[in-house]
C-alpha cells in the first residue's frame, strides 16, 4: 500500500500530476483543488490511495489524510467507485461531504455528476453512522428545544426519492408521533429518514 508520496512535481495535467520520487515517476489522479496546490519543479507531499484492479493499478492523491479517509470510506458503498469518489471530493471538500452524509442532504449529494437520488440515499443509509461530522459540529453544545427543526431536510430527501409532499410530510409526522419528539434536530435526520422510509414501505423503484 502506497500511503504517501513526497517528491518533485514533474508535470501537472487537467486531472492528474506526475510526481518523481527517487527517479521513479508516479501518475497521481487528484481533484482540481489538490492540483491547484502543486507547482511544477517544486517538492510536494500527497497522501495517496492505491486502487488495484485486475488490469490496472491507479494512484489517487490528496492534500490531507482526512480527504483520503473520506475517499476510501465512500467507496464501501455499492455503486461508488474511485472515480465517483474523487468526483464527490471535487464538488464537496471532505468536511462538507461528511456534513452532507450525516445530515442526509440528498440535494447536496446529487450535485455530484453520476450520483442520482437512489445512490445518494444509499450513501446516507450506509455511511451516516460511520462518518463523523466535522469537529466544529461535534464540539457544539447539546441541542435545546429551541433548536432549528430539520424536518424539511427529511421531507426534501423523501420527495427526491419519488414521494409527494403530502406523503413525505405524513411520514415525518408519524415518526414524530412514534418517537415523541416535537422537533427533528440535524443529528437526527439520518435516523428519521430511515424510519420514514420504513413507514412508506422503502425507497421507490
Short mmCIF file of C-alpha atoms in Angstrom, two decimals, residues 47-198:
data_model
loop_
_atom_site.label_atom_id
_atom_site.label_comp_id
_atom_site.label_asym_id
_atom_site.label_seq_id
_atom_site.Cartn_x
_atom_site.Cartn_y
_atom_site.Cartn_z
CA UNK A 47 -1.45 11.34 0.88
CA UNK A 48 -2.31 8.57 -1.55
CA UNK A 49 -4.71 5.69 -2.03
CA UNK A 50 -3.75 2.83 -4.35
CA UNK A 51 -6.67 1.21 -6.18
CA UNK A 52 -5.79 -2.21 -7.60
CA UNK A 53 -7.82 -3.81 -10.37
CA UNK A 54 -7.16 -6.90 -12.48
CA UNK A 55 -5.81 -4.80 -15.34
CA UNK A 56 -4.59 -1.65 -13.59
CA UNK A 57 -3.07 -0.02 -10.52
CA UNK A 58 -4.16 3.60 -10.03
CA UNK A 59 -2.95 6.17 -7.51
CA UNK A 60 -5.17 8.94 -6.16
CA UNK A 61 -3.64 11.82 -4.23
CA UNK A 62 -4.90 14.18 -1.53
CA UNK A 63 -3.57 17.18 0.38
CA UNK A 64 -4.53 15.80 3.79
CA UNK A 65 -5.27 12.49 5.49
CA UNK A 66 -8.96 13.26 6.08
CA UNK A 67 -9.58 13.62 2.34
CA UNK A 68 -8.03 10.22 1.74
CA UNK A 69 -10.07 8.73 4.58
CA UNK A 70 -13.34 10.06 3.13
CA UNK A 71 -12.32 8.91 -0.37
CA UNK A 72 -11.81 5.34 0.85
CA UNK A 73 -14.90 5.31 3.08
CA UNK A 74 -17.40 6.34 0.39
CA UNK A 75 -16.13 3.53 -1.84
CA UNK A 76 -17.52 0.96 0.60
CA UNK A 77 -20.98 1.88 -0.73
CA UNK A 78 -22.18 -0.31 -3.59
CA UNK A 79 -22.03 1.59 -6.87
CA UNK A 80 -19.38 4.09 -5.73
CA UNK A 81 -16.01 3.53 -7.36
CA UNK A 82 -12.80 5.55 -7.09
CA UNK A 83 -13.63 7.90 -9.98
CA UNK A 84 -17.02 8.77 -8.49
CA UNK A 85 -15.48 9.11 -5.03
CA UNK A 86 -12.96 11.57 -6.43
CA UNK A 87 -15.76 13.48 -8.19
CA UNK A 88 -17.54 13.78 -4.84
CA UNK A 89 -14.46 15.40 -3.31
CA UNK A 90 -14.10 17.66 -6.33
CA UNK A 91 -17.59 19.05 -5.67
CA UNK A 92 -17.57 18.91 -1.85
CA UNK A 93 -14.49 19.24 0.39
CA UNK A 94 -14.11 16.40 2.89
CA UNK A 95 -15.72 18.31 5.75
CA UNK A 96 -18.68 19.38 3.61
CA UNK A 97 -19.14 15.83 2.34
CA UNK A 98 -19.19 14.49 5.89
CA UNK A 99 -21.82 17.07 6.78
CA UNK A 100 -23.96 16.18 3.75
CA UNK A 101 -23.91 12.50 4.69
CA UNK A 102 -24.52 12.99 8.42
CA UNK A 103 -27.40 15.42 7.75
CA UNK A 104 -28.86 13.34 4.89
CA UNK A 105 -28.54 16.24 2.48
CA UNK A 106 -29.69 14.43 -0.67
CA UNK A 107 -29.70 17.64 -2.70
CA UNK A 108 -26.03 18.28 -1.96
CA UNK A 109 -25.03 14.72 -2.81
CA UNK A 110 -26.90 14.71 -6.12
CA UNK A 111 -24.95 17.76 -7.25
CA UNK A 112 -22.14 15.33 -8.00
CA UNK A 113 -22.31 14.11 -11.62
CA UNK A 114 -23.11 10.41 -11.58
CA UNK A 115 -24.99 10.43 -8.27
CA UNK A 116 -28.77 10.19 -8.50
CA UNK A 117 -31.31 10.12 -5.68
CA UNK A 118 -31.09 6.34 -5.22
CA UNK A 119 -27.31 6.31 -4.89
CA UNK A 120 -27.43 9.37 -2.61
CA UNK A 121 -29.94 7.64 -0.36
CA UNK A 122 -27.76 4.52 -0.27
CA UNK A 123 -24.75 6.62 0.72
CA UNK A 124 -26.68 8.22 3.57
CA UNK A 125 -28.16 4.96 4.84
CA UNK A 126 -24.84 3.09 4.76
CA UNK A 127 -22.49 5.84 5.96
CA UNK A 128 -24.46 8.14 8.26
CA UNK A 129 -23.39 6.13 11.31
CA UNK A 130 -19.79 5.73 10.11
CA UNK A 131 -18.95 9.26 9.05
CA UNK A 132 -18.46 11.57 11.99
CA UNK A 133 -19.48 15.20 11.49
CA UNK A 134 -16.84 17.93 11.25
CA UNK A 135 -15.04 18.73 14.51
CA UNK A 136 -16.75 22.12 14.74
CA UNK A 137 -20.11 20.31 14.87
CA UNK A 138 -19.09 17.61 17.35
CA UNK A 139 -17.93 20.25 19.84
CA UNK A 140 -21.18 22.22 19.80
CA UNK A 141 -23.26 22.43 22.95
CA UNK A 142 -26.14 19.95 23.40
CA UNK A 143 -29.32 20.71 21.46
CA UNK A 144 -32.18 22.54 23.10
CA UNK A 145 -35.95 22.62 22.41
CA UNK A 146 -35.44 25.91 20.54
CA UNK A 147 -33.04 24.38 18.01
CA UNK A 148 -33.91 24.66 14.33
CA UNK A 149 -36.29 21.91 13.15
CA UNK A 150 -34.55 19.94 10.39
CA UNK A 151 -37.66 18.05 9.26
CA UNK A 152 -37.60 19.88 5.91
CA UNK A 153 -34.36 18.08 5.09
CA UNK A 154 -36.08 14.73 5.57
CA UNK A 155 -39.10 15.82 3.55
CA UNK A 156 -36.89 17.07 0.71
CA UNK A 157 -34.98 13.79 0.73
CA UNK A 158 -38.19 11.75 0.54
CA UNK A 159 -39.54 13.91 -2.28
CA UNK A 160 -36.32 13.50 -4.24
CA UNK A 161 -36.87 9.74 -3.95
CA UNK A 162 -40.31 9.94 -5.58
CA UNK A 163 -42.79 10.58 -2.78
CA UNK A 164 -45.10 13.59 -2.99
CA UNK A 165 -45.18 16.39 -0.42
CA UNK A 166 -48.20 15.06 1.47
CA UNK A 167 -46.80 11.54 1.73
CA UNK A 168 -43.43 12.84 2.92
CA UNK A 169 -44.97 15.17 5.50
CA UNK A 170 -47.29 12.45 6.83
CA UNK A 171 -44.39 10.02 7.20
CA UNK A 172 -42.31 12.59 9.11
CA UNK A 173 -45.29 13.43 11.33
CA UNK A 174 -45.71 9.73 12.06
CA UNK A 175 -42.06 9.44 13.07
CA UNK A 176 -42.51 12.41 15.40
CA UNK A 177 -45.57 10.77 16.95
CA UNK A 178 -43.81 7.41 17.34
CA UNK A 179 -40.72 8.93 18.96
CA UNK A 180 -42.44 11.65 20.95
CA UNK A 181 -40.02 14.27 19.64
CA UNK A 182 -41.52 17.70 18.89
CA UNK A 183 -38.68 18.63 16.52
CA UNK A 184 -36.07 16.84 14.44
CA UNK A 185 -32.55 18.03 15.07
CA UNK A 186 -29.87 17.91 12.33
CA UNK A 187 -28.20 14.98 14.10
CA UNK A 188 -31.49 13.04 13.98
CA UNK A 189 -32.01 13.46 10.22
CA UNK A 190 -30.45 10.12 9.12
CA UNK A 191 -32.41 8.07 11.68
CA UNK A 192 -35.62 9.96 10.86
CA UNK A 193 -35.13 9.33 7.14
CA UNK A 194 -34.69 5.61 7.75
CA UNK A 195 -37.80 5.49 9.95
CA UNK A 196 -39.85 7.44 7.39
CA UNK A 197 -38.79 5.08 4.61
CA UNK A 198 -39.94 2.12 6.69
#
